[in-house]
PDB file of C-alpha atoms in Angstrom:
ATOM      1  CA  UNK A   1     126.495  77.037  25.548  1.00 54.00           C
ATOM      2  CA  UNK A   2     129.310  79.195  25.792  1.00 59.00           C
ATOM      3  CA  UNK A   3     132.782  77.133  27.873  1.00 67.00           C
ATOM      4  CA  UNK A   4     134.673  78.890  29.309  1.00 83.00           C
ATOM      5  CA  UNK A   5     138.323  78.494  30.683  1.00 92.00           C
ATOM      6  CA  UNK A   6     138.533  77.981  34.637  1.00 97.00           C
ATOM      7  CA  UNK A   7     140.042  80.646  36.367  1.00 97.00           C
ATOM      8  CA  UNK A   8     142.082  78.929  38.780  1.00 98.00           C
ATOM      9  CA  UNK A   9     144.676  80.845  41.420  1.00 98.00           C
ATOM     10  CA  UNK A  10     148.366  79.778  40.983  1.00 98.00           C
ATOM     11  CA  UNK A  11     150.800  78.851  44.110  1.00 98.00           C
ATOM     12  CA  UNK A  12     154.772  79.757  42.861  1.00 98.00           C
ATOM     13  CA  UNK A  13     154.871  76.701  45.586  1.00 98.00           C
ATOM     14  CA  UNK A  14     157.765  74.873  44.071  1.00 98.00           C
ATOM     15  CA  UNK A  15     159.329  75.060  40.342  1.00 98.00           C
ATOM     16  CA  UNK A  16     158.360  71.306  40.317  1.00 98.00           C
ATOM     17  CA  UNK A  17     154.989  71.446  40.790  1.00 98.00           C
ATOM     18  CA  UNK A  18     151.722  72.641  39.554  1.00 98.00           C
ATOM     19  CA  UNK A  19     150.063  74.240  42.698  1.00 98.00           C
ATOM     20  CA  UNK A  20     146.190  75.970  42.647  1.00 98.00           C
ATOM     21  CA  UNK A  21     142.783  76.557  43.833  1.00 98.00           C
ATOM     22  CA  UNK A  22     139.874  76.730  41.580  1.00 98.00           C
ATOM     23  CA  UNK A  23     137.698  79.938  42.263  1.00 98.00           C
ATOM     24  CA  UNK A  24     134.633  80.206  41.334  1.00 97.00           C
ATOM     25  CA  UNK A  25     134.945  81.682  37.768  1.00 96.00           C
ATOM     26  CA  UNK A  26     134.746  79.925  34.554  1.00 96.00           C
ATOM     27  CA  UNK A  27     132.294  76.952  34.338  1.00 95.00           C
ATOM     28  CA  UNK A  28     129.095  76.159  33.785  1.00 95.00           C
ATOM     29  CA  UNK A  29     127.284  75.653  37.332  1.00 96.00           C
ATOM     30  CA  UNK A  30     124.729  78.106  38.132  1.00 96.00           C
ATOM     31  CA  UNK A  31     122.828  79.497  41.425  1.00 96.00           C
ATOM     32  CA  UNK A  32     125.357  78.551  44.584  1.00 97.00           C
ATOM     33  CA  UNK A  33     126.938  76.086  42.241  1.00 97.00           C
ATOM     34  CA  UNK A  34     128.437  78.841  39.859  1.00 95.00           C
ATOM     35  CA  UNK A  35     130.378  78.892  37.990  1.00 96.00           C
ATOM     36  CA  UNK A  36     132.915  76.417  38.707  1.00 98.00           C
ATOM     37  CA  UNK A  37     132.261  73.448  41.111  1.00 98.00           C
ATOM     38  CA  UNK A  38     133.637  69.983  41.088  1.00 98.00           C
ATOM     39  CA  UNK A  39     131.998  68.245  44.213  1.00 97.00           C
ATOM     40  CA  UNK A  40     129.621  65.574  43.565  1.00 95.00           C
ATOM     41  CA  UNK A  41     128.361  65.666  46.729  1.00 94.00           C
ATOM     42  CA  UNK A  42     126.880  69.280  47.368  1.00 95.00           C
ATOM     43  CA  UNK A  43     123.869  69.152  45.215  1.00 96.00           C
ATOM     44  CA  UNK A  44     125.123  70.243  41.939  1.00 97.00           C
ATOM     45  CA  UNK A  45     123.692  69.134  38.832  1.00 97.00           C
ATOM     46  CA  UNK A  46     125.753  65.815  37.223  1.00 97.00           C
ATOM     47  CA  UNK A  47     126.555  67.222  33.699  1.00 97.00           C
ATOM     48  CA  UNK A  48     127.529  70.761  34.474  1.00 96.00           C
ATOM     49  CA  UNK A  49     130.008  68.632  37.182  1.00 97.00           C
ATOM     50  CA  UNK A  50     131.209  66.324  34.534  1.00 97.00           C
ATOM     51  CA  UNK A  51     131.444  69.282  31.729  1.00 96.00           C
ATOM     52  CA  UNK A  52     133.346  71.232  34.722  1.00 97.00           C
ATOM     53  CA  UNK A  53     135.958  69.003  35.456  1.00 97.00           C
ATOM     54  CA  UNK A  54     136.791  68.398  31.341  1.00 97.00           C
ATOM     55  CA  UNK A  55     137.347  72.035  31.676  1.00 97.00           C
ATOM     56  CA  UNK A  56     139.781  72.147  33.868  1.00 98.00           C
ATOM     57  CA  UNK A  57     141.699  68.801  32.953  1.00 98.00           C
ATOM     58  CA  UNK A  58     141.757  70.494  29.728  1.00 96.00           C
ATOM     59  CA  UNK A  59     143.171  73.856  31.515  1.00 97.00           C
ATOM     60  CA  UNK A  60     145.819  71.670  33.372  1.00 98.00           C
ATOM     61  CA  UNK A  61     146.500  69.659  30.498  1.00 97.00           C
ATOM     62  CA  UNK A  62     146.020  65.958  31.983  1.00 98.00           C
ATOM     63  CA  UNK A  63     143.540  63.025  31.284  1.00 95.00           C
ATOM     64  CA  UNK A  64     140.415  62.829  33.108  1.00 95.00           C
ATOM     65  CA  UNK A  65     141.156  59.801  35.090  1.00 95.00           C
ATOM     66  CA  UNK A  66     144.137  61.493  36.296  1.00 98.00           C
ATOM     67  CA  UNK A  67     141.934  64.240  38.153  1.00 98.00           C
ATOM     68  CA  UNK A  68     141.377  62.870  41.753  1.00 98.00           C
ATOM     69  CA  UNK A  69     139.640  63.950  44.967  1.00 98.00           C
ATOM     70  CA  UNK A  70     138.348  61.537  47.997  1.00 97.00           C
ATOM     71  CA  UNK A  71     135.178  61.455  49.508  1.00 97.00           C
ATOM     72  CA  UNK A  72     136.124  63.461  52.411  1.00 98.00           C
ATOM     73  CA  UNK A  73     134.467  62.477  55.782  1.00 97.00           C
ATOM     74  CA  UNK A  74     136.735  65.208  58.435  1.00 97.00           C
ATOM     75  CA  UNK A  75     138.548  62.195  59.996  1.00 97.00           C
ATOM     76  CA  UNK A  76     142.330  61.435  59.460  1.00 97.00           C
ATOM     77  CA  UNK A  77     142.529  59.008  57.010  1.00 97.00           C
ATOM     78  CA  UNK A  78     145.448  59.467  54.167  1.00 98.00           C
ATOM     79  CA  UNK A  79     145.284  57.069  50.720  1.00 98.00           C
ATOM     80  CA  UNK A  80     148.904  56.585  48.676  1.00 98.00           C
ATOM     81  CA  UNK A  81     147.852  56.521  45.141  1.00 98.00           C
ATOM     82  CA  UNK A  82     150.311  55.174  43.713  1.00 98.00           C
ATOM     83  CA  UNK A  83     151.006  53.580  40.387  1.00 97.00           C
ATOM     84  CA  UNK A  84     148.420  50.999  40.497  1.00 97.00           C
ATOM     85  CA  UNK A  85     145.466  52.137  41.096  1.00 98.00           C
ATOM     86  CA  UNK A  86     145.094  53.465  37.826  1.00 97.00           C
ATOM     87  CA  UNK A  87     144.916  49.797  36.541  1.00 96.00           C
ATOM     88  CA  UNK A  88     142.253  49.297  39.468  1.00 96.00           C
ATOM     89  CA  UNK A  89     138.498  48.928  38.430  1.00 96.00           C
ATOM     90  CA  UNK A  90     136.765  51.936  38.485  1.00 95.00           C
ATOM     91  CA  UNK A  91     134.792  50.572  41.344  1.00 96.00           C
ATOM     92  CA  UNK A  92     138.022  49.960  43.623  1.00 97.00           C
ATOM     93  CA  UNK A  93     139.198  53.112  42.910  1.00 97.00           C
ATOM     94  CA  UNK A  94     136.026  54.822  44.004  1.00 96.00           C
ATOM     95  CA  UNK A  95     136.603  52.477  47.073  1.00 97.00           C
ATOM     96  CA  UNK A  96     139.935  53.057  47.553  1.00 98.00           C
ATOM     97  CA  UNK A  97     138.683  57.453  47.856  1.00 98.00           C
ATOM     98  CA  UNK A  98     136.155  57.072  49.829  1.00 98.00           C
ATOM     99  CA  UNK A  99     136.557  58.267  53.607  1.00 98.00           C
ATOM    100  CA  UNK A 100     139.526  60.077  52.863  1.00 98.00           C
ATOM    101  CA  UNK A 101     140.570  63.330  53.415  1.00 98.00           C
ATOM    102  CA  UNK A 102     144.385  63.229  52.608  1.00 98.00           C
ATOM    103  CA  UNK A 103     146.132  62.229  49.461  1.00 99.00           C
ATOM    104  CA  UNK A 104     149.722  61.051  48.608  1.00 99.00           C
ATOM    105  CA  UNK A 105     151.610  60.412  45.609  1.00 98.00           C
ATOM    106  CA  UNK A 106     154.995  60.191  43.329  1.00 98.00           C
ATOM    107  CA  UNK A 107     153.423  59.798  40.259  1.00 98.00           C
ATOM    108  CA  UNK A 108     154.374  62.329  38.091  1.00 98.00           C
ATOM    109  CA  UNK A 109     151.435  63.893  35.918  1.00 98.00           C
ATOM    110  CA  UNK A 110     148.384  63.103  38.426  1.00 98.00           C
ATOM    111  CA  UNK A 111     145.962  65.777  39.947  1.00 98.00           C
ATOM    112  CA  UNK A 112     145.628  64.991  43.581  1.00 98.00           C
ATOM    113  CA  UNK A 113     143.658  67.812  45.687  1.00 98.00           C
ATOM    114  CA  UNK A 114     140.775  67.875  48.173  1.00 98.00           C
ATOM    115  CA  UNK A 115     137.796  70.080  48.281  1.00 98.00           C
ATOM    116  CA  UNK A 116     136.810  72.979  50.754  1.00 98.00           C
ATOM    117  CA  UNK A 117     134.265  75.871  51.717  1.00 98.00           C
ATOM    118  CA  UNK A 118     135.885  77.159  54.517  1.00 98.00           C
ATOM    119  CA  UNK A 119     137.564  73.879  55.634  1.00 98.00           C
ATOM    120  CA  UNK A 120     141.246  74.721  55.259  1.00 98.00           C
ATOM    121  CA  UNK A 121     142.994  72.950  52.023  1.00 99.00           C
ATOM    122  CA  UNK A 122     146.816  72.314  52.544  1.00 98.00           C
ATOM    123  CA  UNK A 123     149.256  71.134  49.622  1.00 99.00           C
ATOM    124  CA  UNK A 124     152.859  69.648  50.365  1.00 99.00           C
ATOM    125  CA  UNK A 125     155.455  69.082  48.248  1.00 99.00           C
ATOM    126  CA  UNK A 126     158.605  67.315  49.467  1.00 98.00           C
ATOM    127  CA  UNK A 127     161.332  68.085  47.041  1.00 98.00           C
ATOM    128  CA  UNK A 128     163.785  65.796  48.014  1.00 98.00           C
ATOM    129  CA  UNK A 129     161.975  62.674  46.799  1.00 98.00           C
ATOM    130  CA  UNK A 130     159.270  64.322  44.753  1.00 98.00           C
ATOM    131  CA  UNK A 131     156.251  63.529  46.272  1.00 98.00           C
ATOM    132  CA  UNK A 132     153.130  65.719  46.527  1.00 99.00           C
ATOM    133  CA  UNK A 133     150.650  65.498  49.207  1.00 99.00           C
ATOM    134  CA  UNK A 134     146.953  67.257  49.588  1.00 99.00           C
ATOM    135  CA  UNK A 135     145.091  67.523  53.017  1.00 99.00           C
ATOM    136  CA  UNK A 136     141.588  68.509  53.768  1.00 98.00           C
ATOM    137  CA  UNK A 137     141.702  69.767  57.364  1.00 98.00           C
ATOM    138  CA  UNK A 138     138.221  71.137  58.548  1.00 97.00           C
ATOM    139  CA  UNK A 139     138.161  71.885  62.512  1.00 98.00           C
ATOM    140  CA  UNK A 140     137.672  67.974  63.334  1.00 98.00           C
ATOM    141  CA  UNK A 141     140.406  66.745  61.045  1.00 98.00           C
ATOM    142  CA  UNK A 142     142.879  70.078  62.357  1.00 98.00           C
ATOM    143  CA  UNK A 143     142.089  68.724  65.906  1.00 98.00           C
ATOM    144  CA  UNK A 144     143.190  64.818  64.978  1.00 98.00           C
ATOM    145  CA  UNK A 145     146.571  66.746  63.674  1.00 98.00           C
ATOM    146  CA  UNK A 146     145.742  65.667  60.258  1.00 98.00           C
ATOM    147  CA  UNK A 147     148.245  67.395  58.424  1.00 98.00           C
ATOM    148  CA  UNK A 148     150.520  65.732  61.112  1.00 98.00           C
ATOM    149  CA  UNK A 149     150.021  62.616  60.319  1.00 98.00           C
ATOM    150  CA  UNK A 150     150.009  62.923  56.482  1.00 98.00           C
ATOM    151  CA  UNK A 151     153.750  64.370  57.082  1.00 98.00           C
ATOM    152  CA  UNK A 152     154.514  61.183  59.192  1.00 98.00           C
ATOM    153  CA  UNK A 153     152.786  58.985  56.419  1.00 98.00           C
ATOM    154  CA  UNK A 154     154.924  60.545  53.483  1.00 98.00           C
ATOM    155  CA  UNK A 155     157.922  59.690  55.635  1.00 98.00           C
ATOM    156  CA  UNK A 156     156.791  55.724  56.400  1.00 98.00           C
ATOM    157  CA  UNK A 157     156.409  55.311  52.588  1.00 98.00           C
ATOM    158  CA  UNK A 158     158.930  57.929  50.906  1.00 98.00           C
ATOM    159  CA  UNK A 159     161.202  58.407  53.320  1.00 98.00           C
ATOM    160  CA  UNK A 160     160.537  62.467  53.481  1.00 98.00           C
ATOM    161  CA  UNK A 161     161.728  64.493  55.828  1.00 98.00           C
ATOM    162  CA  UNK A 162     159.953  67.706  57.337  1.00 98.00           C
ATOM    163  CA  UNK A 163     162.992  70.005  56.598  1.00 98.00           C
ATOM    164  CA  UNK A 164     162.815  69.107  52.658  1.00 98.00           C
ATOM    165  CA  UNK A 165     158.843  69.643  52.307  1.00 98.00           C
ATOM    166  CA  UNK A 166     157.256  72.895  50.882  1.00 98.00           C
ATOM    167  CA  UNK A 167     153.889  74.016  51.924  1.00 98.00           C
ATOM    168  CA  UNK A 168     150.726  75.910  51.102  1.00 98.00           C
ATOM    169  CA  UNK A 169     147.886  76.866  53.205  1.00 98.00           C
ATOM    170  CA  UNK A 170     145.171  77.733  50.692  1.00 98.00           C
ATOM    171  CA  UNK A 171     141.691  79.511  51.289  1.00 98.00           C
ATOM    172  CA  UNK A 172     139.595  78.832  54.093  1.00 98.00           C
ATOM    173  CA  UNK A 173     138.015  80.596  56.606  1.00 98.00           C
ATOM    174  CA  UNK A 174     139.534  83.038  58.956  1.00 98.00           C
ATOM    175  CA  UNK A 175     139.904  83.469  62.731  1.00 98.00           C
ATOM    176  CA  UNK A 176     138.027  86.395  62.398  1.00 98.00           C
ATOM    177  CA  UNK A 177     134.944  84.504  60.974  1.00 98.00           C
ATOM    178  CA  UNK A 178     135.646  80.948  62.510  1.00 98.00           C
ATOM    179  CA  UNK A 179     133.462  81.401  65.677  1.00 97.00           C
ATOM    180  CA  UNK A 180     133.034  78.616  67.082  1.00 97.00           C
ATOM    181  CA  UNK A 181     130.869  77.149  70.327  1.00 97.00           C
ATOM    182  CA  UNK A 182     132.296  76.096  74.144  1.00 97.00           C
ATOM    183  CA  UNK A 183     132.369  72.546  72.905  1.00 97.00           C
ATOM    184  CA  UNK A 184     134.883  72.699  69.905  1.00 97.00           C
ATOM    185  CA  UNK A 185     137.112  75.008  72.088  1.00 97.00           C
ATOM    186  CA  UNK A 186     137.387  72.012  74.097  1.00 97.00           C
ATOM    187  CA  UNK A 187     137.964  69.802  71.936  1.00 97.00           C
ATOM    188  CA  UNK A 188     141.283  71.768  70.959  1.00 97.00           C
ATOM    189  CA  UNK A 189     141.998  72.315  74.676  1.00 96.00           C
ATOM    190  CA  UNK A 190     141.899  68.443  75.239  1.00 97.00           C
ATOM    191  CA  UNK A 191     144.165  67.733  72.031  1.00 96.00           C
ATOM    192  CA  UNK A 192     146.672  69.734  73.863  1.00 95.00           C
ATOM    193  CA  UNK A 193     146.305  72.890  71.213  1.00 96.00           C
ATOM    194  CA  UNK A 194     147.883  76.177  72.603  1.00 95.00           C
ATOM    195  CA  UNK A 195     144.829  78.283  72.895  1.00 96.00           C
ATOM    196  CA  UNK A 196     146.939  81.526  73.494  1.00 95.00           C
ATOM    197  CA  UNK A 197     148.241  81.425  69.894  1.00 95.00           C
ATOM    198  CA  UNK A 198     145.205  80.163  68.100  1.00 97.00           C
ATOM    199  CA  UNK A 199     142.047  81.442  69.819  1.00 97.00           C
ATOM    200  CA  UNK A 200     140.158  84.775  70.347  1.00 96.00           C
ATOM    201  CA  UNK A 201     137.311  85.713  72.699  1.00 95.00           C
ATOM    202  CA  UNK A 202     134.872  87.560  71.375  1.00 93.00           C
ATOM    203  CA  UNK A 203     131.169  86.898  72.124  1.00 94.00           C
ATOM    204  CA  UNK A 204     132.142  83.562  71.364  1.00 96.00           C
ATOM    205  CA  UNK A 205     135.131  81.695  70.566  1.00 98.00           C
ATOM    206  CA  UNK A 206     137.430  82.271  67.351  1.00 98.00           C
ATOM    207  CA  UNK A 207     139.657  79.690  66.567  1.00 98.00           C
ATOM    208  CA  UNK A 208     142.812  80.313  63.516  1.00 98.00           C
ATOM    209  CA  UNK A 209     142.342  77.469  61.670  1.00 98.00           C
ATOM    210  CA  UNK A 210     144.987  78.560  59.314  1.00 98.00           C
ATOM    211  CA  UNK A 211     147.473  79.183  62.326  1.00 98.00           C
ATOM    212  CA  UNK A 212     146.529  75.732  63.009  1.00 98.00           C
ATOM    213  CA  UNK A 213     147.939  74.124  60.858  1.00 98.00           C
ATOM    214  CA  UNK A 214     150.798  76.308  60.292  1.00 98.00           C
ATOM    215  CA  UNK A 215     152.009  75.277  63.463  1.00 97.00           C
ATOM    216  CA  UNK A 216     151.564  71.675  62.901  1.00 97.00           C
ATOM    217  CA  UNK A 217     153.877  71.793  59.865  1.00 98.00           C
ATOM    218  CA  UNK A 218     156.893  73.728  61.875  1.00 98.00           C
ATOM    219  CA  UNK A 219     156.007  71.525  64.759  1.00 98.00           C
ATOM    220  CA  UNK A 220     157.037  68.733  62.674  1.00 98.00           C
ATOM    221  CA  UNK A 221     160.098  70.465  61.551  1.00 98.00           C
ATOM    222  CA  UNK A 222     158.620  72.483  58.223  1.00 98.00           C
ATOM    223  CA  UNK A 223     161.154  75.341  57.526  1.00 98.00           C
ATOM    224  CA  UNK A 224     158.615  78.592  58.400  1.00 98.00           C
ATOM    225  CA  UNK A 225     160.017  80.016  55.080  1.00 98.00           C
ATOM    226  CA  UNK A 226     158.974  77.048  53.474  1.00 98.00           C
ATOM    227  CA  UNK A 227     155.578  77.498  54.348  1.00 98.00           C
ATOM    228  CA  UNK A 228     153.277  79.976  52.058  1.00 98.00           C
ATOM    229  CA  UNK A 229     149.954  80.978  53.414  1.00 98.00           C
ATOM    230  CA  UNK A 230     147.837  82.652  51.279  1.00 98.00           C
ATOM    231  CA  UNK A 231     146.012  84.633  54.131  1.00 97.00           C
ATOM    232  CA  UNK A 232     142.592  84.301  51.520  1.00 98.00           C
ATOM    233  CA  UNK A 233     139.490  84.574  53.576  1.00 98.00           C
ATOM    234  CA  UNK A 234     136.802  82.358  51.827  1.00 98.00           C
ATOM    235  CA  UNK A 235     133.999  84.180  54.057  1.00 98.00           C
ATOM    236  CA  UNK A 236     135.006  87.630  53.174  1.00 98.00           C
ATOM    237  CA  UNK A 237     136.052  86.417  49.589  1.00 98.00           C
ATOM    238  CA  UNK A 238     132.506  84.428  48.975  1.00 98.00           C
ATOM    239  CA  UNK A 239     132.180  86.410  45.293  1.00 97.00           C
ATOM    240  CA  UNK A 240     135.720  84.735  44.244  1.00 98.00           C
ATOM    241  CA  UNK A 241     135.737  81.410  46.484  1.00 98.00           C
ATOM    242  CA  UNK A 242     132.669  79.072  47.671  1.00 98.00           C
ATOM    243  CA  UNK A 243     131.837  79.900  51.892  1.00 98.00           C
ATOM    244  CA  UNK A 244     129.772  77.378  53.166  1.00 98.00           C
ATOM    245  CA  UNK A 245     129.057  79.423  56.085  1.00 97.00           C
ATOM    246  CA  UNK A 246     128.114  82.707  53.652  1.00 97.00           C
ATOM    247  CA  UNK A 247     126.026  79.925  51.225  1.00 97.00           C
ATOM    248  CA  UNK A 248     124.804  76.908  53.626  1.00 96.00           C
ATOM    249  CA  UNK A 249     126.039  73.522  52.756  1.00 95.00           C
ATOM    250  CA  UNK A 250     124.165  72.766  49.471  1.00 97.00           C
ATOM    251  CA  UNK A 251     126.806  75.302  47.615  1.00 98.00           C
ATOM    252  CA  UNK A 252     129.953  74.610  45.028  1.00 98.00           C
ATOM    253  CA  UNK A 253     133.494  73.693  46.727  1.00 98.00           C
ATOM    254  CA  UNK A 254     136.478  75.045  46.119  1.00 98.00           C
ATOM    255  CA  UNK A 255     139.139  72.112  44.833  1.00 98.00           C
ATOM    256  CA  UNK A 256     142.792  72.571  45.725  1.00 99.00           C
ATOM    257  CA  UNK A 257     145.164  70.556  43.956  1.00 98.00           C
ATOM    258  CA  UNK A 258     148.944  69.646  43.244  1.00 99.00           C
ATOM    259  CA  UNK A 259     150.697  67.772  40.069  1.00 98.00           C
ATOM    260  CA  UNK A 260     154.241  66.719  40.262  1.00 98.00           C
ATOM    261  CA  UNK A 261     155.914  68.204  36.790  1.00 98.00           C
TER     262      UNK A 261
END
């Protein structure tokens, strides 16, 4: 068997920081897992997961247990790894990721990042007290103002402030493809979303997802020009990044991640 290097896309998020997505170039899944996919949980054969991920610790240049991603469940929950839990039992750290779909940390050197297929990944750096956040915001967790409250939880622990963080928006679906049903247009009217700047009627209902959670960040006080959004369309990009919508569920996931340099 032939390895090959992931292709992963590069963020020029902050000098401080290693910022990506993984596409879908450069491992060794096949069929809707190809090439590249990380996610235990979509289906994927074990060892081209486990051979995946050496490949890309090996591209980023860090130890395998420093790779991380939670068992996302599209609620609001944020983990601090900090320090510790590396000298946790394996079986508290799998604990300590599961039902999680934000991660924190200062540690310098560790891969934290979340996994998507349309879902919208967002990566924060704040570079006053160099600490690195990555959110997984599908519609549900957008609604609960995820990204929100991972800003507030960064400032409880690290003391960050909106104005000093740096953000990317990575690939996810688009409000062209993001139609949506009367009930989850609802569910953003009742959480007191804006529906004039983040909705569309078509047929049906479009909802920005991206916008989203743009607004979230400069709600909280995110500079706008700190804010990079990468505008990639994982429904109209499906041959470069995994669509669930374009592949059905049991397909690879794209994993966005961030390491503090």
């Amino acid at each position: 068997m032939i390895l090959t290097r992931p292709i992963l896309t590069y963020y020029p998020l902050h000098e401080r920081v290693k910022a990506f997505s993984s596409t879908r170039k450069g491992g060794v899944s096949v069929g809707k897992y190809g090439e590249f996919n990380i996610n235990a949980y979509c289906g994927d054969d074990s060892e081209a997961i486990a051979t995946n991920r050496q490949l890309l610790c090996q591209e980023l240049q860090i130890d395998t247990n420093f790779l991380l991603m939670p068992h996302q469940t599209h609620g609001d929950e944020s983990r601090i790894i900090a320090q510790d839990f590396f000298s946790s039992s394996s079986m508290t750290r799998e604990m300590l990721l599961e039902s999680v779909d934000s991660l924190i940390t200062n540690v310098p050197g560790v891969c934290i990042g979340v996994l998507t297929a349309d879902c919208i990944p967002i990566l924060l750096y704040d570079d006053r007290h160099h600490v690195a956040a990555a959110v997984h915001a599908g519609w549900r967790g957008t609604v609960q103002r995820i990204v929100s409250k991972t800003i507030k939880k960064m400032g409880q622990n690290y003391g960050t402030h909106a104005e000093d963080l740096h953000g990317c928006i990575g690939p996810g679906i688009s409000l062209t493809h993001f139609e949506v049903g009367d009930e989850v247009y609802k569910e953003f009217a009742h959480a007191g979303f804006n529906l004039s700047e983040i909705s569309l009627k078509k047929e049906k209902w479009h909802i920005n997802l991206p916008e989203c959670n743009r607004l979230q960040m400069v709600e909280m006080g995110v500079p706008e020009s700190n804010i990079l959004n990468t505008q990639i369309c994982t429904f109209d990009h499906v041959d470069e990044y995994f669509s669930a919508r374009r592949m059905g569920i049991q397909s690879g996931r794209v994993y966005s991640g961030i390491i503090l340099l």
